[in-house]
Amino acid sequence: MSKKWYRVQKLKVIFVLALAVVFTNAVVSYSNTVKLIHNQQWVTDSYAVIRQIESLQSTLKNTETAQRNYLITADTADLQIYLAAEQQTNSNIQILSNLTNKNHQKQQWVYLLETKITNRLKILQQEIYLRQNQDLEAVRQLILSDKDKEIGKEIQQLIDESLKAKQNLLQQGMQQSQASSQKAIVIFFIAAIVDFVLVALLYDLLWRYIRQLQQTELALRQSENRLRAMIDAEPECIKLIARDGTLLEINAYGLAIMEVESADVLIGKPIDALIVPEYRAAFAELHKSVCQGNKGTLEFAIVGFKGTRRYMETHAVPLRNESDGTLIHLALMRDITQQKQAQQKIQEQAALLDVSTDAILVRNIHNQILFWNKGAQILYGWKAEEAVGKNVLQLLYKEISPQLEDAYLRVMNTGEWRGELHQLTREGKVIIVESRWTLIRNDNGQPKSILSVNTEITQQKQLEAQLLRSQRLESIGTLAGGIAHDLNNILSPILMSVQLLQKKLPDQQSQQILQTLENNVKRGANLLKQVLSFARGMEGKQTIVQIQPLMAEIEQIIAQTFPESIICQTDIPKNLWYVRGDTTQLHQVLINLVVNARDAMPDGGILRIAAENLVIGEHSAQINIDAKVGSYIAIVVTDTGMGMSSEVQQRIFEPFFTTKEIGKGTGLGLSTALGIIKNHGGFVNVYSQVGRGTQFTVYLPASASRETYSFSPELESVIGNG
């Protein structure tokens, strides 16, 4: 680029220099020509003056000769010649005056000469007069006078001096004119040589430049041909559209798309002629925007000359027109007919998949979600536009479990996997799904994506867990009842023996030992009584029980015996329904719950006890295996203690299971409470989070049918979590 610029600048400099030389030569030539013309005119004028002076001199002699002849002969013919010569003399003087009117000095000379000639003519006229009126002698005397001679000499002297001076000046002017001519010729030849050199140099540079332009043009033509070949080989339609919407250029693939063989059919014609009418307005708007300097894309349909309908996707960019600087429309169009048909087919398949109640999703091998049906939206809570593109592992799982890694490896190796997974919903709720994975491969047999069909089995698993727990508790109760009965038979003779020994050994030391032994035996008997009560189902005398006084008694025990660091809050409405049950056993249930809450808050916290009336419908009854449709009183005991893990929650109602230190718990409190609640026809739900606390909700059937009440949202969620 710099080399080309240097060459152009060099051409400009030489061209300007040549113009300067030519202009200088023209000025010099013009000046020399003007001088030559001026000298020539001056020489011509000088010759004319000289000729006029010589003519005047000759005419003056002729006048004198004719006058002398007349004086001698008195011939009238001589007189006429004299008069004609005199008139010619005056005419010559006038002509000479006109020739020298621009030269002041010569005008003075002409004036002086004219004066003397006039005086001379007057003398000649006087002599003629004397000849006509007097004798010849008088004339002779006048002719011989000094005055006549003196005037003649002066006239001759003036004429001779003028002729001599004029001839000298004429000679000098001719010499100067010759010198100027020679100088002009020399300058002309020098200028011609310089012009020739400059023209030759300019011609050489122009020839080189023209040759370079020819090579550049050839390279551009070759580049254009290659570019045209590349554009024609491009498997996409490329168009160049003028501002008025007519076609300027189109490649070979575009001709095939339009179903024509020659571009002449399309060039210069409106581009929207083949566009389906419903898309023309959008295309016109896009064309207008592109011609204003904006980019844009559009999907539209066209109909070829043979009637084939195609869907096109155009990417339009503005292109500056070098001829006038305006913007025109460069369009890169892609045939997306198959893609549209595939999308339509996918949409139809997606519509079928949306009918399914199962959650169906497709992810690529990088776990990026590609498809999300309505079943997935209902199950997990995320809409399709929110889920598509997200990482499925980050969206649905808390952490990558070994089971999940094994499932991924299994489906990549065998092409399918089936199993149960714990997943998260949008609200953070953990659900259990039965998942079926199928590996989808591309045309080359490489893994492309994974299709997952998930069916929620959370309720089913909860029901199974409750059933297994009931069966396990029943088995443990039967076993514990047999063991407790045998141990009770063993402890009875021991207690009787201790009581006999107390009567026979009255000393203090023996009494202390026996008292300790009696207390331990009774403690063991009470423990066995709890086991027997648990095993036999807590049968006792049931009456109509008011919950509010029972709760008030529990609140009083808490206030008197619990540490001050534990704050007790109660919410017991006065309109609570009645329940039918054993007051002592219900008291034992509540005591067990609040004591466990106390033990869960060693550093203090908030213990909240609440109760309310509610009616359980069919949906809630299906969630919990022990629940039945009807009216219930819900008693909620909540603490802000250490909470329980999911593993601990699975075992808290097992007999003899405890998380407390040895000596601080028997593991029968919650199992006994559960037995009492079930014996009263109720059930219990537990919700706990580690570090945030635990909530026990006891549901006891109301003693009589009541009006149907709506669910409390809090208790509805509690029932569902159970």
XYZ file of C-alpha atoms in Angstrom:
722
model
C 0.000 0.000 0.000
C 2.841 2.447 0.867
C 4.692 1.511 -2.317
C 1.632 2.278 -4.409
C 1.151 5.572 -2.587
C 4.805 6.505 -3.205
C 4.448 5.722 -6.918
C 1.320 7.851 -7.245
C 2.947 10.733 -5.393
C 5.989 10.506 -7.656
C 3.759 10.651 -10.713
C 1.998 13.681 -9.296
C 5.296 15.496 -8.634
C 6.641 14.790 -12.121
C 3.345 15.766 -13.696
C 3.273 19.058 -11.763
C 6.924 19.709 -12.677
C 6.193 19.051 -16.355
C 3.230 21.397 -16.192
C 5.449 24.040 -14.558
C 8.099 23.687 -17.265
C 5.517 23.801 -20.037
C 3.913 26.827 -18.456
C 7.304 28.543 -18.107
C 8.137 27.721 -21.716
C 4.793 29.087 -22.775
C 5.364 32.289 -20.827
C 8.893 32.694 -22.196
C 7.764 31.881 -25.738
C 4.926 34.304 -25.424
C 7.254 37.000 -24.120
C 9.777 36.401 -26.899
C 7.017 36.322 -29.496
C 5.614 39.585 -28.170
C 9.086 41.106 -28.281
C 9.624 39.827 -31.818
C 6.284 41.161 -32.927
C 7.042 44.455 -31.207
C 10.495 44.655 -32.847
C 9.011 43.667 -36.186
C 6.372 46.333 -35.833
C 8.999 48.816 -34.793
C 11.153 47.917 -37.794
C 8.148 48.156 -40.080
C 7.243 51.536 -38.636
C 10.823 52.665 -38.922
C 10.961 51.578 -42.561
C 7.687 53.390 -43.180
C 9.039 56.573 -41.584
C 12.252 56.319 -43.559
C 10.350 55.725 -46.771
C 8.066 58.646 -45.980
C 11.038 60.895 -45.214
C 12.738 59.844 -48.430
C 9.469 60.345 -50.309
C 9.106 63.766 -48.693
C 12.666 64.607 -49.671
C 12.039 63.467 -53.263
C 8.725 65.260 -53.458
C 10.292 68.434 -52.078
C 13.018 68.227 -54.788
C 10.382 67.681 -57.420
C 8.526 70.701 -56.103
C 11.648 72.863 -56.301
C 12.508 71.489 -59.774
C 9.011 72.175 -61.117
C 9.075 75.642 -59.544
C 12.491 76.391 -61.138
C 11.265 75.179 -64.529
C 8.251 77.404 -64.265
C 10.351 80.352 -63.218
C 12.573 79.847 -66.252
C 9.969 78.866 -68.828
C 6.772 80.308 -67.325
C 5.131 77.223 -68.723
C 1.759 76.486 -67.200
C 2.406 72.766 -67.289
C 5.395 73.212 -65.048
C 3.217 75.251 -62.736
C 0.711 72.399 -62.513
C 3.525 69.955 -61.755
C 4.706 72.330 -59.050
C 1.270 72.568 -57.499
C 0.841 68.789 -57.565
C 4.260 68.325 -56.017
C 3.423 70.871 -53.342
C 0.198 69.101 -52.518
C 2.067 65.771 -52.342
C 4.611 67.356 -50.017
C 1.886 68.448 -47.640
C 0.356 64.961 -47.825
C 3.713 63.369 -47.031
C 4.148 65.658 -44.061
C 0.694 64.670 -42.760
C 1.446 60.958 -43.213
C 4.771 61.370 -41.449
C 3.007 63.136 -38.617
C 0.543 60.229 -38.293
C 3.373 57.695 -38.270
C 5.150 59.447 -35.421
C 2.131 60.505 -33.367
C 3.048 58.051 -30.568
C 6.612 59.388 -30.228
C 6.681 62.826 -28.684
C 10.266 63.492 -29.688
C 9.626 62.623 -33.317
C 6.474 64.658 -33.264
C 8.608 67.663 -32.337
C 11.009 66.827 -35.147
C 8.121 66.479 -37.595
C 6.718 69.768 -36.388
C 10.088 71.492 -36.890
C 10.488 69.914 -40.329
C 6.957 70.835 -41.243
C 7.593 74.425 -40.197
C 10.749 74.705 -42.262
C 9.163 73.020 -45.290
C 6.200 75.333 -44.961
C 8.559 78.295 -44.907
C 10.391 76.856 -47.884
C 7.148 76.396 -49.768
C 6.163 79.945 -48.937
C 9.450 81.181 -50.409
C 8.839 79.105 -53.517
C 5.326 80.490 -53.744
C 6.720 84.000 -53.309
C 9.155 83.439 -56.132
C 6.318 82.237 -58.375
C 4.365 85.294 -57.415
C 7.283 87.565 -58.272
C 7.701 85.705 -61.543
C 4.109 86.254 -62.418
C 3.972 89.888 -61.336
C 7.508 91.172 -61.758
C 10.449 90.427 -63.893
C 12.836 87.501 -63.699
C 15.551 89.557 -62.080
C 13.636 90.010 -58.893
C 13.136 86.315 -58.744
C 16.782 85.658 -59.337
C 17.713 87.992 -56.518
C 15.375 86.185 -54.139
C 16.743 82.843 -55.161
C 20.286 83.954 -54.624
C 19.466 85.398 -51.209
C 20.942 83.786 -48.074
C 17.572 83.126 -46.606
C 16.603 80.756 -49.353
C 19.812 78.868 -49.131
C 19.743 78.665 -45.380
C 16.226 77.174 -45.234
C 17.107 74.607 -47.867
C 20.202 73.592 -45.979
C 18.286 73.311 -42.691
C 15.629 71.123 -44.301
C 18.239 68.923 -45.887
C 20.190 68.736 -42.639
C 17.061 67.751 -40.675
C 16.199 65.085 -43.206
C 19.721 63.718 -43.372
C 20.121 63.651 -39.595
C 16.741 61.963 -39.191
C 17.514 59.415 -41.847
C 20.909 58.691 -40.357
C 19.521 58.353 -36.818
C 16.636 56.269 -38.041
C 18.907 53.973 -39.968
C 21.177 53.549 -36.933
C 18.185 52.761 -34.714
C 16.829 50.433 -37.320
C 20.134 48.612 -37.499
C 20.257 48.329 -33.693
C 16.643 47.106 -33.567
C 17.335 44.497 -36.196
C 20.377 43.330 -34.249
C 18.312 43.134 -31.034
C 15.521 41.341 -32.860
C 18.011 38.862 -34.276
C 19.532 38.335 -30.812
C 16.085 37.877 -29.278
C 15.210 35.393 -31.988
C 18.358 33.418 -31.374
C 17.725 33.535 -27.609
C 14.154 32.391 -28.126
C 15.316 29.552 -30.348
C 17.892 28.466 -27.751
C 15.350 28.660 -24.921
C 12.837 26.768 -27.054
C 15.295 23.978 -27.749
C 16.332 23.799 -24.076
C 12.687 23.731 -22.998
C 11.937 21.149 -25.659
C 14.748 18.950 -24.367
C 13.551 19.365 -20.729
C 9.975 18.684 -21.787
C 11.093 15.631 -23.703
C 12.999 14.310 -20.679
C 10.063 14.974 -18.381
C 7.599 13.462 -20.839
C 9.840 10.438 -21.254
C 10.137 10.041 -17.495
C 6.400 10.553 -17.081
C 5.739 8.066 -19.875
C 8.020 5.539 -18.198
C 6.290 5.967 -14.882
C 2.862 5.887 -16.497
C 3.810 2.791 -18.424
C 5.006 1.128 -15.245
C 1.881 2.256 -13.414
C -0.390 1.092 -16.226
C 1.411 -2.223 -16.263
C 0.982 -2.472 -12.497
C -2.689 -1.593 -12.904
C -3.022 -4.274 -15.547
C -1.415 -6.799 -13.242
C -3.621 -5.615 -10.389
C -6.670 -5.821 -12.618
C -5.654 -9.323 -13.670
C -5.134 -10.306 -10.023
C -8.475 -8.740 -9.113
C -10.161 -10.587 -11.962
C -8.573 -13.834 -10.826
C -9.521 -13.087 -7.218
C -13.038 -12.225 -8.341
C -13.256 -15.478 -10.281
C -11.993 -17.444 -7.292
C -14.371 -15.592 -5.002
C -17.225 -16.221 -7.428
C -16.297 -19.899 -7.539
C -16.169 -20.032 -3.737
C -19.502 -18.217 -3.454
C -21.068 -20.507 -6.045
C -19.683 -23.499 -4.138
C -21.213 -22.219 -0.886
C -24.181 -24.467 0.031
C -26.212 -21.410 1.046
C -28.028 -18.731 -0.928
C -26.106 -15.434 -1.116
C -27.926 -12.378 -2.448
C -27.067 -8.717 -2.959
C -30.188 -6.543 -2.865
C -30.417 -2.888 -3.947
C -32.075 -0.217 -1.836
C -35.179 -0.340 -4.031
C -35.580 -4.062 -3.293
C -34.344 -5.374 -6.642
C -31.809 -8.168 -6.947
C -28.216 -7.240 -7.882
C -26.313 -10.522 -7.452
C -27.069 -14.162 -6.571
C -24.881 -17.279 -6.373
C -25.387 -20.667 -8.019
C -26.971 -22.286 -4.960
C -29.427 -19.405 -4.787
C -30.433 -20.100 -8.389
C -31.046 -23.724 -7.457
C -33.161 -22.636 -4.484
C -35.183 -20.300 -6.717
C -35.473 -23.102 -9.302
C -34.038 -21.098 -12.233
C -31.050 -21.794 -14.499
C -29.877 -18.269 -15.269
C -29.441 -15.229 -13.038
C -30.828 -13.008 -15.819
C -34.301 -14.173 -14.861
C -33.889 -12.656 -11.379
C -31.403 -9.759 -11.741
C -33.193 -6.414 -11.596
C -36.472 -7.975 -10.412
C -38.095 -7.353 -6.981
C -36.690 -9.795 -4.450
C -39.998 -10.295 -2.634
C -41.731 -11.718 -5.698
C -41.029 -15.291 -4.550
C -41.700 -14.661 -0.847
C -44.941 -16.058 0.533
C -47.372 -13.097 0.986
C -47.709 -13.392 4.763
C -43.937 -12.899 5.174
C -43.463 -9.971 2.756
C -44.179 -7.220 5.288
C -41.641 -8.645 7.752
C -39.038 -8.989 4.986
C -39.663 -5.409 3.825
C -39.190 -4.173 7.384
C -35.928 -6.134 7.662
C -34.701 -4.737 4.315
C -35.480 -1.184 5.427
C -33.613 -1.705 8.705
C -30.562 -3.180 6.937
C -30.391 -0.242 4.487
C -30.272 2.026 7.542
C -27.129 0.247 8.805
C -28.583 -2.435 11.085
C -28.130 -6.212 11.092
C -30.988 -8.666 11.399
C -32.300 -12.198 10.962
C -35.642 -13.521 9.764
C -37.325 -16.812 9.031
C -39.736 -16.820 6.093
C -41.110 -19.041 3.334
C -40.612 -18.827 -0.443
C -42.147 -20.567 -3.427
C -39.759 -21.391 -6.291
C -40.515 -21.021 -9.986
C -41.468 -24.699 -10.059
C -43.809 -24.349 -7.087
C -41.607 -25.847 -4.362
C -42.226 -24.256 -0.970
C -39.168 -23.802 1.232
C -38.475 -22.268 4.614
C -35.494 -19.904 4.645
C -33.488 -18.288 7.415
C -31.718 -15.089 6.362
C -28.856 -13.302 8.087
C -28.811 -9.763 6.704
C -25.967 -7.240 7.012
C -25.515 -3.762 5.467
C -22.898 -3.341 2.728
C -21.619 0.053 1.561
C -22.053 0.790 -2.141
C -18.743 2.247 -3.359
C -20.363 4.128 -6.243
C -22.540 6.467 -4.171
C -21.730 5.607 -0.537
C -25.218 4.291 0.254
C -25.945 1.019 2.044
C -27.301 -2.051 0.290
C -28.554 -5.407 1.601
C -26.260 -8.470 1.735
C -28.308 -11.564 2.607
C -27.025 -15.012 3.549
C -30.012 -17.377 3.299
C -30.084 -20.933 4.607
C -32.645 -23.570 3.651
C -34.205 -24.709 6.940
C -37.080 -26.692 5.467
C -35.874 -29.996 6.935
C -35.144 -28.300 10.226
C -38.656 -26.828 10.289
C -40.154 -30.208 9.496
C -38.021 -31.801 12.200
C -39.081 -29.118 14.658
C -42.699 -29.682 13.757
C -42.246 -33.416 14.279
C -40.495 -32.776 17.580
C -43.305 -30.458 18.641
C -45.837 -33.139 17.813
C -43.829 -35.683 19.786
C -43.408 -33.166 22.609
C -47.166 -32.643 22.661
C -47.591 -36.398 23.077
C -44.951 -36.429 25.815
C -46.687 -33.547 27.586
C -49.787 -35.714 27.896
C -47.805 -38.147 30.041
C -48.054 -37.647 33.799
C -44.470 -38.859 34.217
C -41.586 -36.377 34.228
C -39.759 -36.820 30.920
C -36.537 -34.959 30.306
C -33.643 -35.213 27.855
C -30.085 -34.128 28.658
C -26.884 -34.283 26.664
C -23.820 -36.213 27.781
C -22.640 -33.063 29.587
C -25.821 -33.158 31.728
C -27.296 -30.043 30.090
C -31.108 -30.252 29.906
C -32.427 -30.269 26.322
C -36.095 -31.186 26.831
C -38.499 -30.773 29.751
C -42.134 -31.878 29.457
C -45.159 -30.654 31.390
C -45.024 -33.696 33.655
C -41.548 -32.583 34.756
C -42.856 -29.056 35.250
C -45.657 -30.343 37.492
C -43.391 -32.686 39.452
C -40.411 -30.386 40.019
C -41.972 -26.909 39.761
C -39.609 -25.427 37.126
C -41.052 -24.323 33.794
C -39.458 -25.581 30.597
C -37.872 -22.222 29.760
C -36.333 -22.144 33.244
C -34.967 -25.693 33.152
C -33.722 -26.055 29.558
C -30.018 -25.296 29.351
C -29.392 -25.875 33.072
C -27.209 -28.625 34.512
C -29.506 -31.418 35.702
C -27.140 -32.405 38.520
C -27.153 -28.888 39.939
C -30.895 -28.519 39.490
C -32.290 -31.756 40.923
C -29.668 -33.104 43.331
C -28.123 -31.890 46.569
C -24.937 -33.817 45.956
C -23.515 -36.404 43.582
C -24.184 -39.728 45.304
C -22.404 -42.993 44.455
C -25.751 -44.328 43.230
C -25.979 -41.449 40.727
C -22.427 -42.035 39.487
C -23.155 -45.757 39.138
C -26.341 -44.975 37.181
C -24.423 -42.742 34.754
C -21.706 -45.347 34.192
C -24.302 -48.102 33.774
C -26.316 -46.212 31.155
C -23.154 -45.273 29.216
C -21.990 -48.893 29.198
C -25.230 -50.801 28.735
C -27.513 -48.152 27.235
C -30.123 -48.208 30.024
C -30.573 -48.030 33.800
C -33.487 -48.258 36.214
C -33.588 -47.429 39.889
C -34.775 -45.102 42.642
C -33.359 -41.615 43.138
C -33.805 -38.868 45.724
C -34.333 -35.533 43.966
C -35.189 -31.933 44.835
C -38.147 -29.811 43.776
C -38.046 -26.076 43.223
C -39.218 -25.535 46.818
C -36.338 -27.665 48.124
C -38.572 -30.626 48.979
C -36.923 -34.047 48.708
C -38.909 -36.509 46.616
C -38.316 -40.123 45.634
C -38.679 -41.092 41.978
C -38.478 -44.321 40.080
C -36.182 -43.337 37.212
C -35.650 -45.075 33.871
C -32.690 -43.900 31.771
C -32.152 -44.685 28.086
C -29.019 -43.729 26.129
C -29.613 -42.081 22.727
C -26.862 -42.314 20.106
C -26.189 -40.227 16.978
C -25.871 -41.522 13.411
C -22.240 -42.501 14.061
C -23.174 -44.574 17.092
C -21.661 -42.102 19.556
C -23.540 -41.234 22.778
C -25.644 -38.139 22.173
C -28.095 -37.722 25.028
C -29.912 -39.488 27.847
C -33.702 -39.822 28.036
C -35.045 -39.997 31.597
C -38.593 -40.960 32.591
C -39.236 -40.299 36.292
C -42.285 -41.407 38.279
C -42.768 -40.027 41.786
C -43.085 -42.777 44.401
C -42.632 -40.607 47.519
C -46.046 -41.436 48.961
C -45.659 -45.071 48.063
C -42.294 -45.263 49.817
C -43.700 -43.461 52.846
C -46.593 -45.900 53.072
C -44.208 -48.830 52.698
C -41.974 -47.382 55.440
C -44.944 -46.922 57.759
C -46.132 -50.437 57.064
C -42.681 -51.893 57.684
C -42.353 -49.843 60.856
C -45.732 -51.044 62.109
C -44.816 -54.634 61.348
C -41.424 -54.203 63.019
C -42.979 -52.602 66.098
C -45.549 -55.371 66.286
C -42.819 -58.021 66.163
C -40.697 -56.185 68.695
C -43.734 -55.698 70.957
C -44.520 -59.407 70.901
C -40.923 -60.270 71.683
C -40.663 -57.593 74.368
C -43.927 -58.804 75.978
C -42.607 -62.344 76.292
C -39.273 -61.173 77.730
C -40.984 -58.752 80.130
C -43.358 -61.484 81.355
C -40.452 -63.820 82.065
C -38.449 -61.091 83.802
C -41.463 -60.119 85.876
C -41.758 -63.724 87.091
C -38.088 -63.564 88.057
C -38.380 -60.230 89.890
C -41.484 -61.179 91.928
C -39.753 -63.725 94.268
C -36.779 -61.370 94.557
C -39.027 -58.539 95.760
C -40.830 -60.877 98.194
C -37.500 -62.102 99.570
C -36.278 -58.504 100.062
C -39.420 -57.604 101.985
C -38.987 -60.700 104.281
C -35.338 -59.848 104.877
C -36.288 -56.277 105.822
C -38.393 -57.699 108.659
C -35.701 -60.164 109.817
C -32.705 -57.826 109.601
C -33.564 -54.669 111.496
C -30.023 -53.207 111.676
C -29.495 -49.962 109.768
C -26.814 -51.197 107.381
C -28.901 -54.163 106.315
C -31.950 -51.966 105.958
C -30.044 -49.599 103.653
C -28.807 -52.416 101.490
C -32.193 -54.033 101.334
C -33.873 -50.675 100.573
C -31.504 -50.126 97.692
C -32.197 -53.605 96.439
C -35.958 -53.041 96.790
C -35.775 -49.740 94.869
C -33.851 -51.332 92.033
C -36.257 -54.265 91.892
C -39.229 -51.886 91.787
C -37.486 -49.812 89.142
C -36.990 -52.923 87.077
C -40.622 -53.864 87.677
C -41.775 -50.422 86.472
C -39.610 -50.804 83.396
C -41.134 -54.195 82.722
C -44.562 -52.654 83.255
C -43.838 -50.130 80.507
C -42.687 -52.906 78.233
C -45.823 -54.912 78.976
C -47.999 -51.866 78.465
C -46.290 -51.275 75.113
C -46.609 -54.889 74.112
C -50.289 -55.231 75.163
C -51.404 -52.043 73.445
C -51.936 -49.819 76.496
C -55.430 -50.971 77.251
C -57.014 -48.881 79.955
C -60.173 -47.143 80.963
C -61.148 -44.502 78.413
C -63.385 -41.528 79.148
C -64.168 -38.174 77.545
C -61.018 -36.098 77.987
C -60.598 -32.323 77.722
C -57.243 -31.469 76.178
C -57.043 -27.874 77.455
C -56.749 -28.779 81.204
C -54.293 -31.534 80.314
C -52.155 -29.043 78.396
C -52.344 -26.570 81.268
C -51.043 -29.222 83.659
C -48.136 -29.994 81.290
C -47.355 -26.254 81.067
C -47.257 -26.052 84.866
C -44.840 -29.006 85.099
C -42.585 -27.342 82.510
C -42.581 -24.062 84.427
C -41.685 -25.792 87.713
C -39.129 -28.341 86.580
C -37.494 -27.211 83.297
C -34.430 -24.916 83.226
C -35.024 -21.183 82.921
C -33.026 -21.159 79.669
C -35.958 -22.934 78.011
C -38.840 -20.601 77.125
C -42.229 -22.262 76.858
C -44.851 -20.856 74.492
C -48.393 -22.248 74.302
C -51.242 -21.699 71.899
C -54.254 -23.619 73.208
C -57.647 -22.378 71.934
C -60.650 -22.657 74.271
C -62.925 -24.265 71.696
C -60.938 -27.492 71.361
C -62.979 -30.588 70.738
C -63.025 -33.509 73.175
C -61.243 -36.810 72.705
C -62.049 -40.224 74.067
C -59.083 -41.731 75.870
C -57.107 -42.500 79.010
C -56.030 -39.269 80.712
C -53.005 -40.904 82.370
C -51.736 -42.367 79.137
C -52.233 -39.105 77.214
C -50.435 -37.331 80.048
C -47.568 -39.791 79.622
C -47.403 -39.104 75.877
C -47.156 -35.335 76.357
C -44.614 -35.716 79.177
C -42.422 -37.908 76.958
C -42.572 -35.357 74.119
C -41.736 -32.286 76.227
C -38.956 -34.133 78.081
C -37.381 -35.148 74.794
C -37.677 -31.514 73.639
C -35.957 -30.387 76.840
C -33.118 -32.885 76.358
C -32.681 -31.662 72.753
C -32.000 -28.097 74.030
C -29.155 -28.424 76.558
C -28.183 -24.792 76.017
C -31.728 -23.503 76.127
C -34.215 -22.564 73.443
C -37.918 -22.208 72.719
C -40.459 -24.964 73.438
C -43.778 -24.345 71.734
C -46.989 -26.318 72.416
C -50.028 -25.736 70.234
C -53.310 -27.474 69.479
C -56.171 -26.993 67.041
C -59.213 -28.661 65.570
C -59.000 -29.967 62.018
C -60.679 -32.322 59.590
C -58.592 -34.783 57.557
C -59.752 -35.354 54.004
C -59.167 -38.232 51.623
C -55.926 -36.856 50.196
C -54.257 -36.532 53.601
C -55.620 -39.900 54.640
C -53.896 -41.500 51.650
C -50.535 -39.996 52.602
C -50.446 -41.555 56.091
C -51.328 -45.224 56.466
C -52.689 -44.706 60.008
C -54.859 -41.712 59.119
C -58.580 -41.925 58.449
C -61.054 -39.422 57.156
C -62.648 -37.510 60.033
C -62.258 -34.867 62.753
C -59.060 -34.689 64.763
C -57.344 -32.643 67.410
C -53.729 -31.897 66.425
C -51.249 -31.331 69.260
C -47.928 -29.852 68.065
C -44.761 -29.902 70.239
C -41.894 -27.921 68.663
C -38.380 -27.269 69.902
C -35.421 -25.286 68.562
C -32.882 -27.901 69.576
C -30.225 -29.891 67.769
C -32.651 -31.719 65.461
C -32.349 -35.213 64.001
C -30.871 -36.650 60.853
C -33.017 -38.669 58.450
C -31.352 -41.891 59.642
C -32.254 -41.167 63.267
C -35.825 -40.248 62.297
C -36.243 -43.689 60.735
C -35.571 -45.405 64.116
C -36.880 -43.084 66.858
C -40.014 -45.197 67.447
C -38.108 -48.452 67.738
C -38.158 -49.878 71.299
C -34.883 -49.478 73.190
C -33.428 -47.130 70.526
C -32.015 -43.949 72.053
C -29.475 -41.290 71.203
C -29.010 -40.328 74.851
C -26.087 -41.337 77.018
C -26.176 -44.598 78.944
C -28.306 -44.200 82.087
C -30.237 -41.193 80.741
C -32.732 -42.989 78.577
C -34.297 -46.408 78.088
C -35.392 -46.027 74.486
C -39.016 -46.857 75.415
C -40.432 -43.319 75.724
C -41.355 -42.676 72.085
C -42.215 -46.294 71.356
C -44.595 -46.293 74.369
C -46.041 -42.933 73.274
C -46.603 -44.274 69.764
C -48.369 -47.316 71.239
C -50.651 -45.080 73.326
C -51.464 -42.840 70.333
C -52.286 -45.804 68.115
C -54.378 -47.329 70.910
C -56.409 -44.105 70.875
C -56.911 -44.392 67.083
C -54.465 -41.591 66.269
C -51.134 -41.204 64.544
C -48.054 -39.025 64.796
C -45.879 -37.135 62.292
C -42.312 -35.960 62.810
C -40.440 -33.196 61.002
C -36.855 -32.388 61.971
C -33.794 -30.612 60.554
C -30.327 -30.922 62.002
C -29.393 -27.740 63.830
C -32.874 -26.222 63.480
C -35.094 -28.291 65.767
C -37.835 -30.913 65.767
C -41.628 -30.889 65.542
C -43.915 -33.719 66.741
C -47.565 -33.536 65.699
C -49.990 -35.895 67.491
C -53.371 -36.467 65.807
C -56.136 -37.751 68.150
C -59.651 -38.503 66.850
C -62.385 -36.205 68.209
C -64.949 -37.882 70.467
C -67.974 -36.962 68.280
C -68.514 -35.964 64.626
C -68.066 -32.283 64.002
C -68.561 -29.807 61.253
C -66.031 -30.091 58.481
C -63.200 -27.639 58.952
C -60.575 -26.581 56.471
C -56.942 -27.587 56.894
C -54.361 -25.391 58.476
C -51.589 -24.921 55.872
C -48.948 -25.621 58.487
C -50.556 -28.854 59.634
C -51.330 -29.899 56.061
C -47.596 -29.703 55.300
C -46.855 -31.565 58.536
C -49.201 -34.387 57.544
C -47.602 -34.557 54.128
C -44.093 -34.686 55.592
C -45.096 -37.563 57.866
